[in-house]
Coordinates of N, CA and C in Angstrom, one line a residue:
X157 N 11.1 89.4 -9.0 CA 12.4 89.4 -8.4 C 13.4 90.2 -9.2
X158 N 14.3 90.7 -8.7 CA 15.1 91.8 -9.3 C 17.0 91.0 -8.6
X159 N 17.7 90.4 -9.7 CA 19.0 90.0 -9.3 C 20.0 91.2 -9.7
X160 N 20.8 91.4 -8.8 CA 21.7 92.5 -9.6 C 23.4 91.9 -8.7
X161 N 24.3 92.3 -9.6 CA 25.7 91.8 -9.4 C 26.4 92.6 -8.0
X162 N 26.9 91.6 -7.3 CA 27.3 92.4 -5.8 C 28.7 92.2 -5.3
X163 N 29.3 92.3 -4.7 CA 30.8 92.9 -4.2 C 32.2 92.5 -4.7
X164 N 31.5 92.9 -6.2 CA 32.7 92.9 -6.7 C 33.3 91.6 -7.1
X165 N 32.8 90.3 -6.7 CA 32.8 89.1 -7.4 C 32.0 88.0 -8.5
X166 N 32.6 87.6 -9.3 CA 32.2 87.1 -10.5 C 31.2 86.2 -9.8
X167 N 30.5 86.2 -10.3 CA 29.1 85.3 -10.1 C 28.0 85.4 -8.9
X168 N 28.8 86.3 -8.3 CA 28.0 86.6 -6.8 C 26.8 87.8 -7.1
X169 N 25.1 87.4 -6.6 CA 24.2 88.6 -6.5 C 24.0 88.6 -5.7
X170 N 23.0 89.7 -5.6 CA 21.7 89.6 -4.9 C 20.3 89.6 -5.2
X171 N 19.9 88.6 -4.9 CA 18.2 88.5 -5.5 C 17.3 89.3 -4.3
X172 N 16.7 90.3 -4.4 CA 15.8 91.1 -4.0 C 14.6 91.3 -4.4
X173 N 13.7 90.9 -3.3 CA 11.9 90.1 -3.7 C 11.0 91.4 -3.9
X174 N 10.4 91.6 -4.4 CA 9.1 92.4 -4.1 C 8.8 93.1 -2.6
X175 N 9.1 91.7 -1.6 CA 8.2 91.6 -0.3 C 9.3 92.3 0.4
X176 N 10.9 92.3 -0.1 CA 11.6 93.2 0.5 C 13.0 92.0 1.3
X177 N 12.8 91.2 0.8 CA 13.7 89.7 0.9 C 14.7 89.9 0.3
X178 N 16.1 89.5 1.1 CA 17.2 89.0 0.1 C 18.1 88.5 0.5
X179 N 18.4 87.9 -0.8 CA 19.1 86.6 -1.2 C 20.6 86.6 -1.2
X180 N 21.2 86.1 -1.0 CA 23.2 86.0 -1.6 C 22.5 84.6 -2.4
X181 N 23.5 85.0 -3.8 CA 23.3 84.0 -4.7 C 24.6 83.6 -5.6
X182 N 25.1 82.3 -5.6 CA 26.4 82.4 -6.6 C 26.4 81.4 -7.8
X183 N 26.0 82.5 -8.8 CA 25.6 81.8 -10.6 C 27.2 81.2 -10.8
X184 N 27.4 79.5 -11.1 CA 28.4 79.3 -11.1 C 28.2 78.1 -12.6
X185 N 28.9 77.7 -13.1 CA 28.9 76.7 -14.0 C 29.1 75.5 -13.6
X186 N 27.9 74.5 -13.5 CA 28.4 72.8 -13.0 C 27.8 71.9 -14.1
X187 N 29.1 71.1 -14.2 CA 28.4 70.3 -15.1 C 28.2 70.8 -16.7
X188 N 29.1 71.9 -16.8 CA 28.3 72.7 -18.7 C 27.2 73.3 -18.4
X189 N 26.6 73.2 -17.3 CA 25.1 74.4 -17.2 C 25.5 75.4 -15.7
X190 N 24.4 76.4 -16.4 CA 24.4 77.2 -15.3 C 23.5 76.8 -14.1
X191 N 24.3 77.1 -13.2 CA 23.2 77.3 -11.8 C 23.4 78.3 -11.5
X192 N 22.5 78.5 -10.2 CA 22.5 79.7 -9.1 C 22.3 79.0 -7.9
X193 N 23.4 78.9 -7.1 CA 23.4 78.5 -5.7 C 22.8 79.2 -4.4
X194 N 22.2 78.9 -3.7 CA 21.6 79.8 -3.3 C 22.7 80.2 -1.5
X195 N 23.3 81.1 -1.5 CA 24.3 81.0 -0.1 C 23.6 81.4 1.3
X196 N 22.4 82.0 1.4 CA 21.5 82.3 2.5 C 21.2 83.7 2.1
X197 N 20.5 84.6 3.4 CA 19.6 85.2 3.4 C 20.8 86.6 3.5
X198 N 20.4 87.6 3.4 CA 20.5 89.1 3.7 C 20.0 89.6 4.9
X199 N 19.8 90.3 6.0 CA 21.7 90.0 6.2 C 22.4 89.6 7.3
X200 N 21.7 87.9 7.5 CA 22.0 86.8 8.3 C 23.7 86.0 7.4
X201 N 23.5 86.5 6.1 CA 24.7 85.7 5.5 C 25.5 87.3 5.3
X202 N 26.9 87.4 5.8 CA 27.5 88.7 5.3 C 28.8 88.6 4.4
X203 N 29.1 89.5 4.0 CA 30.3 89.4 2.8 C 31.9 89.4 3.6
X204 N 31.6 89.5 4.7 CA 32.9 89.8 5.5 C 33.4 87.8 5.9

């Protein structure tokens, strides 16, 4: 899997699979640790 940073907001990617899948993802801090939330799919979830 290949994440790379997307529209221009802090913590927001996209995780993009091998198989051609992707992801909206938002790396946020909870708790003192990191996560990555996962917001839905590409491109059933849009940035609008």
């Amino acid at each position: 899997n290949v994440t790379v940073a997307a529209g221009g907001v802090a913590g927001l990617l996209l995780q993009l699979t091998p198989g051609g899948g992707r992801t909206w993802l938002l790396r946020a801090l909870v708790g003192g640790q990191r996560r990555e939330i996962g917001l839905g799919g590409y491109p059933d979830v849009t940035l609008a």
